[in-house]
């Protein structure tokens, strides 16, 4: 195995790059010159640096008075070039390189993005370098620990806006019609954080409390949609400077909405790039959920300006330090700015529950994971590095206390500013501040995959607890790991036992016989699920119904019952019975968790004898919800955001399971929309999906037309996913043709295809479309995580026949960046098959009698 060769020779370190780039937006090429200032610590005759798809036209090494010619050998596989000199060299040197490259259409390196302005197609160029694509714009030492200063100079047409990490130092005239923009040197930073964006852009700006200039850029005609982001960024930047006790180090902070963008957003130091849907808000068109998401994503990227940019992981194995903290701290930030949003309930719904789903597969990985090659690195930007890591941090913060947590972070950031770290440096800081054995507790959580299920039963006033590894596919061998799990047991209204740390396999806890509740993990604080025995569950359900348990605990009870049912530890009909205790429930997050579960169940049951009865079951629970007094079909003036979002779910779920009043209302609203009266943004996704299901071909044609005509990315997304979620067999061909047409952007297509395969009714047709477009899909998305995204749609498959055809098709297909996604998808299909086989009869019986 030549695995350890993934790293460059550590004896050659860059300290400064001077880079000049001349992009050409007419033929999508660029030319570059650079000087890299190097320290060569040992005598060598040759060394490698990173370069991918670049042609180096000139190379020489200068040491003092001597200039050495350089032989170049490309190694496309490792994305390196080997430079060889006529004799051995060492000491301080300058490497001069000239090179040429392509402004590609693959959403990485320096790439192009298309937009329409005044009915004309235009392009801008932008960069996306994380994790390993800086090497596609300039030859470099493309590893996070090779920090250096960058001085960037760009030659562009006079009318273009150019954005990079820092502010312009000089703008000088060049050949006719062109200018040279030189930016101030960046702070010492990693290559993956360098950014360059150019094109015709407009912006709104404001100043932070301390005077940092914040600018939000859009393509022409959209700057009004930047208002919300600008206001939020101002507040968040002030908050974070105060929280960390370290000022943001640059005079300017740019946020840029890019029409084509592979990831969600990218934290380039001082020049953060976003998908339009994650930055631009239109007060009349944005659903509240989008506003929340925009705030969360901006906060996430701002946290990175410290966590990741100022202090960076030593190697990608510690990627989680970047992503988990940004994820966790984003919630701290938004919660501080909008306390009435109850943002931690969104954390548990979207991060913690997601982590539990993904990490209970056998195909998972520890938070800290050895990675080497670019594709392996690309694949770990996943639920584990983001959501599980963030959930572990929430657990830690609860355990050591929020103040210690903040002081520990601040200490860590100050001590390691402009340097690189690994997890242990952070544990040291937390231990120093809190005096608790943080390292010892965190070690299992970060170095082992998975999490425990804790089973609980009460006997003779003693609570008997036992932990074991939790996997959804339970007929496979599991490890014997034990986790230190902090537990705060709630025994009554505002009554708790003293906090415990469950470290061993079993534990006994004395319980006062008078205790009303036995709620084991108060506020779902730990990364575990609880398997109550039937007697304890029966005690908790009425408390859930009366909402005596916290929102988070109600959500957790629903979620844990679902996961237990899916894994065969709880009969599925008991999970369904748990849902009947929600007749008083009005929390958006609890119902979202329910909908996640019922949708998975629907896919597992698709095509079976229980299929129709289950549709009736969902119709009943969601129509009852919709008919709750505080809700109803029509939005109410001055209602809470919770209710506005809750109606969206209830409307969609009830309507899609055939509830007539929702169907009729959706048809009516859609007709009004066609006459120019926009549908309430919080109802759009529901209305479009219902119309796509019952409105036939005409509806699909209208939805497509609206999609093409809309220039607001979030509305387009609602239209597209509405069409997909509601599509039936009858319109599958029209739908798939549309998804593969140029009307849908490259950045959205993988998600759209995955969603189509997830829709059980059209899954075979959609999967065949993947198969017949495979070579083109592979060319476009093969190098990124998006190929994996595309394949994950197949988790809707639920039969042995489907599983083996999937296996047959994927066998021997080499897609390194989708290895994990493929393994997870196959495992999820197997879970469906086992679940169906195990529970279909009892589910059918329960549903018939329901
Ligand atoms: Zn991030």
XYZ file of N, CA, C and O in Angstrom, residues 385-488:
416
model
N -19.157 13.991 9.987
C -18.281 15.132 10.269
C -19.072 16.373 10.692
O -18.578 17.193 11.446
N -20.269 16.527 10.202
C -21.074 17.701 10.534
C -22.003 17.409 11.710
O -21.861 17.938 12.799
N -22.969 16.524 11.466
C -24.073 16.373 12.413
C -23.694 15.558 13.648
O -24.033 15.919 14.773
N -22.968 14.455 13.453
C -22.620 13.669 14.638
C -21.625 14.448 15.502
O -21.784 14.548 16.716
N -20.610 15.010 14.830
C -19.632 15.787 15.586
C -20.306 16.900 16.379
O -20.014 17.126 17.557
N -21.230 17.602 15.733
C -21.919 18.712 16.406
C -22.755 18.199 17.583
O -22.837 18.840 18.639
N -23.356 17.028 17.436
C -24.173 16.467 18.521
C -23.291 16.053 19.700
O -23.675 16.213 20.866
N -22.107 15.541 19.381
C -21.157 15.190 20.442
C -20.738 16.459 21.196
O -20.619 16.462 22.422
N -20.559 17.541 20.466
C -20.183 18.802 21.112
C -21.304 19.349 21.981
O -21.069 19.891 23.058
N -22.524 19.187 21.531
C -23.659 19.642 22.339
C -23.690 18.858 23.651
O -23.918 19.414 24.726
N -23.425 17.557 23.535
C -23.393 16.698 24.721
C -22.275 17.160 25.663
O -22.474 17.273 26.873
N -21.125 17.475 25.086
C -19.981 17.919 25.896
C -20.273 19.262 26.570
O -19.990 19.459 27.748
N -20.877 20.159 25.806
C -21.198 21.477 26.354
C -22.180 21.357 27.518
O -22.038 22.029 28.538
N -23.136 20.472 27.374
C -24.074 20.220 28.476
C -23.348 19.662 29.698
O -23.674 19.967 30.826
N -22.361 18.818 29.418
C -21.663 18.125 30.502
C -20.704 19.058 31.258
O -20.711 19.103 32.481
N -19.902 19.845 30.525
C -18.949 20.715 31.238
C -19.550 22.092 31.546
O -18.995 22.853 32.325
N -20.690 22.399 30.966
C -21.341 23.690 31.214
C -20.991 24.687 30.123
O -19.864 24.714 29.629
N -21.971 25.517 29.754
C -21.790 26.428 28.622
C -20.650 27.432 28.812
O -19.934 27.760 27.869
N -20.465 27.903 30.034
C -19.408 28.905 30.260
C -18.021 28.301 30.063
O -17.154 28.898 29.423
N -17.849 27.103 30.624
C -16.565 26.433 30.444
C -16.324 26.119 28.975
O -15.203 26.201 28.491
N -17.400 25.773 28.311
C -17.293 25.451 26.892
C -16.795 26.682 26.126
O -15.837 26.610 25.355
N -17.409 27.805 26.379
C -17.005 29.020 25.662
C -15.568 29.425 26.015
O -14.771 29.749 25.139
N -15.240 29.382 27.297
C -13.886 29.783 27.692
C -12.836 28.831 27.124
O -11.742 29.252 26.751
N -13.187 27.548 27.061
C -12.270 26.565 26.478
C -12.016 26.863 25.007
O -10.881 26.846 24.535
N -13.083 27.159 24.290
C -12.962 27.481 22.863
C -12.086 28.698 22.640
O -11.204 28.715 21.781
N -12.348 29.714 23.438
C -11.627 30.961 23.286
C -10.129 30.745 23.555
O -9.271 31.214 22.806
N -9.834 29.973 24.583
C -8.447 29.657 24.920
C -7.775 28.934 23.756
O -6.662 29.269 23.335
N -8.475 27.949 23.227
C -7.954 27.144 22.111
C -7.671 28.020 20.892
O -6.613 27.938 20.273
N -8.626 28.880 20.563
C -8.459 29.722 19.374
C -7.307 30.714 19.548
O -6.538 30.963 18.618
N -7.177 31.267 20.745
C -6.101 32.240 20.969
C -4.743 31.552 20.912
O -3.805 32.060 20.316
N -4.674 30.391 21.526
C -3.385 29.692 21.602
C -2.912 29.224 20.224
O -1.721 29.200 19.955
N -3.841 28.846 19.354
C -3.430 28.226 18.088
C -3.708 29.088 16.863
O -3.721 28.586 15.741
N -3.921 30.387 17.072
C -4.203 31.273 15.937
C -3.139 31.142 14.848
O -1.942 31.095 15.160
N -3.565 31.098 13.595
C -2.687 30.990 12.410
C -1.887 29.693 12.381
O -0.903 29.570 11.680
N -2.326 28.713 13.200
C -1.618 27.436 13.214
C -2.589 26.304 12.881
O -3.753 26.524 12.582
N -2.081 25.067 12.984
C -2.887 23.869 12.726
C -2.958 23.006 13.972
O -2.033 22.991 14.775
N -4.069 22.283 14.092
C -4.290 21.516 15.318
C -4.899 20.145 15.019
O -5.336 19.871 13.910
N -4.970 19.306 16.054
C -5.792 18.092 15.998
C -6.684 18.092 17.245
O -6.542 18.962 18.116
N -7.580 17.117 17.334
C -8.595 17.113 18.399
C -7.997 17.306 19.793
O -8.565 17.992 20.639
N -6.837 16.680 20.023
C -6.278 16.680 21.370
C -6.008 18.099 21.889
O -6.159 18.386 23.077
N -5.664 19.015 20.985
C -5.423 20.401 21.419
C -6.679 21.027 22.009
O -6.624 21.823 22.934
N -7.804 20.637 21.450
C -9.069 21.183 21.940
C -9.423 20.580 23.299
O -9.828 21.282 24.227
N -9.228 19.274 23.425
C -9.529 18.636 24.718
C -8.661 19.241 25.821
O -9.123 19.474 26.931
N -7.395 19.523 25.485
C -6.499 20.143 26.471
C -7.097 21.453 26.974
O -7.111 21.721 28.173
N -7.598 22.256 26.037
C -8.157 23.561 26.424
C -9.386 23.380 27.314
O -9.534 24.060 28.339
N -10.263 22.433 26.963
C -11.461 22.207 27.782
C -11.091 21.668 29.164
O -11.700 22.026 30.166
N -10.081 20.810 29.214
C -9.662 20.257 30.513
C -9.101 21.348 31.396
O -9.372 21.413 32.589
N -8.294 22.215 30.802
C -7.667 23.285 31.564
C -8.735 24.171 32.198
O -8.644 24.554 33.363
N -9.766 24.490 31.437
C -10.807 25.398 31.928
C -11.762 24.681 32.900
O -12.125 25.227 33.934
N -12.145 23.447 32.567
C -13.213 22.806 33.346
C -12.693 21.915 34.466
O -13.418 21.602 35.410
N -11.449 21.460 34.354
C -10.911 20.525 35.344
C -11.522 19.129 35.226
O -11.319 18.295 36.106
N -12.254 18.866 34.161
C -12.888 17.545 33.991
C -12.093 16.701 32.973
O -11.426 17.244 32.100
N -12.192 15.364 33.101
C -11.401 14.499 32.211
C -12.002 14.419 30.803
O -12.492 13.382 30.370
N -11.947 15.522 30.080
C -12.605 15.628 28.785
C -12.031 14.647 27.762
O -12.756 13.978 27.039
N -10.694 14.563 27.751
C -10.036 13.708 26.768
C -10.539 12.273 26.872
O -10.876 11.630 25.892
N -10.588 11.810 28.109
C -10.986 10.429 28.368
C -12.424 10.173 27.915
O -12.733 9.140 27.337
N -13.300 11.131 28.174
C -14.707 10.959 27.787
C -14.875 11.035 26.278
O -15.613 10.261 25.672
N -14.165 11.951 25.650
C -14.397 12.195 24.233
C -13.734 11.171 23.330
O -14.125 11.009 22.177
N -12.727 10.498 23.847
C -11.938 9.601 22.998
C -12.813 8.572 22.269
O -12.739 8.423 21.058
N -13.682 7.869 23.028
C -14.512 6.847 22.382
C -15.443 7.477 21.358
O -15.669 6.926 20.289
N -15.984 8.640 21.713
C -16.953 9.271 20.806
C -16.331 9.672 19.477
O -16.997 9.631 18.447
N -15.051 10.075 19.504
C -14.465 10.549 18.240
C -13.673 9.474 17.494
O -13.476 9.588 16.299
N -13.231 8.437 18.202
C -12.408 7.449 17.489
C -13.166 6.170 17.135
O -12.669 5.349 16.382
N -14.354 5.983 17.720
C -15.148 4.794 17.359
C -16.408 5.254 16.627
O -16.988 6.282 16.969
N -16.838 4.430 15.665
C -18.082 4.795 15.000
C -19.263 4.305 15.834
O -19.107 3.498 16.739
N -20.435 4.797 15.520
C -21.650 4.327 16.173
C -21.956 5.019 17.497
O -21.284 5.964 17.907
N -23.004 4.539 18.145
C -23.462 5.087 19.440
C -24.272 3.995 20.124
O -24.680 3.019 19.482
N -24.537 4.159 21.400
C -25.257 3.091 22.101
C -26.773 3.299 22.173
O -27.256 4.428 22.112
N -27.487 2.186 22.294
C -28.883 2.242 22.717
C -28.863 1.851 24.189
O -28.159 0.921 24.582
N -29.609 2.580 24.992
C -29.683 2.240 26.414
C -31.072 1.674 26.692
O -32.082 2.343 26.455
N -31.107 0.426 27.143
C -32.421 -0.125 27.454
C -32.695 0.068 28.939
O -31.780 0.080 29.767
N -33.972 0.266 29.242
C -34.337 0.622 30.613
C -35.555 -0.159 31.059
O -36.535 -0.287 30.314
N -35.472 -0.716 32.265
C -36.685 -1.261 32.873
C -36.652 -1.012 34.371
O -35.592 -0.819 34.974
N -37.835 -1.005 34.973
C -37.937 -0.689 36.395
C -38.344 -1.961 37.124
O -39.298 -2.632 36.740
N -37.575 -2.276 38.176
C -37.985 -3.426 38.963
C -37.575 -3.184 40.408
O -36.437 -2.803 40.691
N -38.502 -3.347 41.313
C -38.284 -3.126 42.760
C -37.614 -1.771 43.040
O -36.580 -1.696 43.711
N -38.206 -0.733 42.515
C -37.687 0.613 42.733
C -36.246 0.816 42.290
O -35.532 1.687 42.784
N -35.833 -0.013 41.390
C -34.497 0.200 40.791
C -34.651 0.249 39.277
O -35.325 -0.588 38.678
N -33.998 1.261 38.719
C -33.987 1.363 37.274
C -32.779 0.569 36.777
O -31.651 0.811 37.185
N -33.055 -0.411 35.900
C -31.958 -1.235 35.371
C -31.625 -0.742 33.977
O -32.463 -0.779 33.084
N -30.398 -0.290 33.814
C -29.981 0.244 32.517
C -28.912 -0.657 31.902
O -28.082 -1.218 32.623
N -28.945 -0.783 30.591
C -27.900 -1.545 29.903
C -27.627 -0.888 28.570
O -28.554 -0.486 27.867
N -26.349 -0.738 28.217
C -26.046 -0.134 26.910
C -25.424 -1.150 25.965
O -24.696 -2.033 26.376
N -25.739 -1.009 24.703
C -25.047 -1.778 23.663
C -25.063 -1.005 22.357
O -25.827 -0.058 22.187
N -24.191 -1.421 21.439
C -24.094 -0.757 20.137
C -25.450 -0.816 19.436
O -26.099 -1.862 19.442
N -25.867 0.300 18.848
C -27.137 0.280 18.124
C -26.914 0.285 16.617
O -26.263 1.180 16.072
N -27.441 -0.744 15.955
C -27.416 -0.773 14.493
C -28.821 -1.080 13.997
O -29.544 -1.868 14.602
N -29.193 -0.479 12.863
C -30.527 -0.749 12.310
C -30.615 -2.158 11.749
O -31.647 -2.803 11.830
N -29.498 -2.615 11.151
C -29.481 -3.965 10.615
C -28.950 -4.848 11.725
O -27.753 -4.991 11.909
N -29.866 -5.456 12.500
C -29.426 -6.035 13.766
C -29.026 -7.500 13.657
O -28.582 -8.082 14.628
N -29.159 -8.074 12.447
C -28.738 -9.475 12.357
C -27.262 -9.614 11.984
O -26.779 -10.694 11.707
N -26.565 -8.499 11.960
C -25.129 -8.553 11.678
C -24.373 -8.401 12.991
O -24.881 -7.825 13.940
N -23.143 -8.882 13.016
C -22.325 -8.786 14.235
C -22.037 -7.323 14.572
O -21.748 -6.517 13.708
N -22.121 -7.003 15.852
C -21.733 -5.652 16.265
C -20.600 -5.737 17.288
O -20.388 -6.764 17.913
N -19.892 -4.613 17.457
C -18.759 -4.564 18.388
C -19.214 -4.529 19.839
O -20.408 -4.561 20.138
N -18.233 -4.469 20.724
C -18.554 -4.469 22.154
C -18.215 -3.121 22.796
O -18.035 -3.028 24.008
N -18.147 -2.065 21.984
C -17.768 -0.764 22.536
C -18.714 -0.323 23.647
O -19.910 -0.605 23.601
N -18.144 0.404 24.579
C -18.959 1.059 25.611
C -18.637 2.544 25.550
O -17.490 2.929 25.392
N -19.677 3.360 25.676
C -19.476 4.800 25.608
C -19.734 5.435 26.977
O -20.654 4.981 27.687
N -18.994 6.466 27.338
C -19.371 7.229 28.525
C -20.552 8.141 28.151
O -20.383 9.048 27.343
N -21.716 7.851 28.703
C -22.915 8.614 28.310
C -23.428 9.445 29.491
O -23.879 8.887 30.492
N -23.368 10.763 29.382
C -23.952 11.591 30.444
C -25.482 11.474 30.409
O -26.074 11.528 29.340
N -26.092 11.248 31.563
C -27.556 11.145 31.606
C -28.108 12.026 32.724
O -27.629 11.987 33.860
N -29.092 12.819 32.357
C -29.816 13.575 33.372
C -31.239 13.019 33.371
O -31.985 13.183 32.410
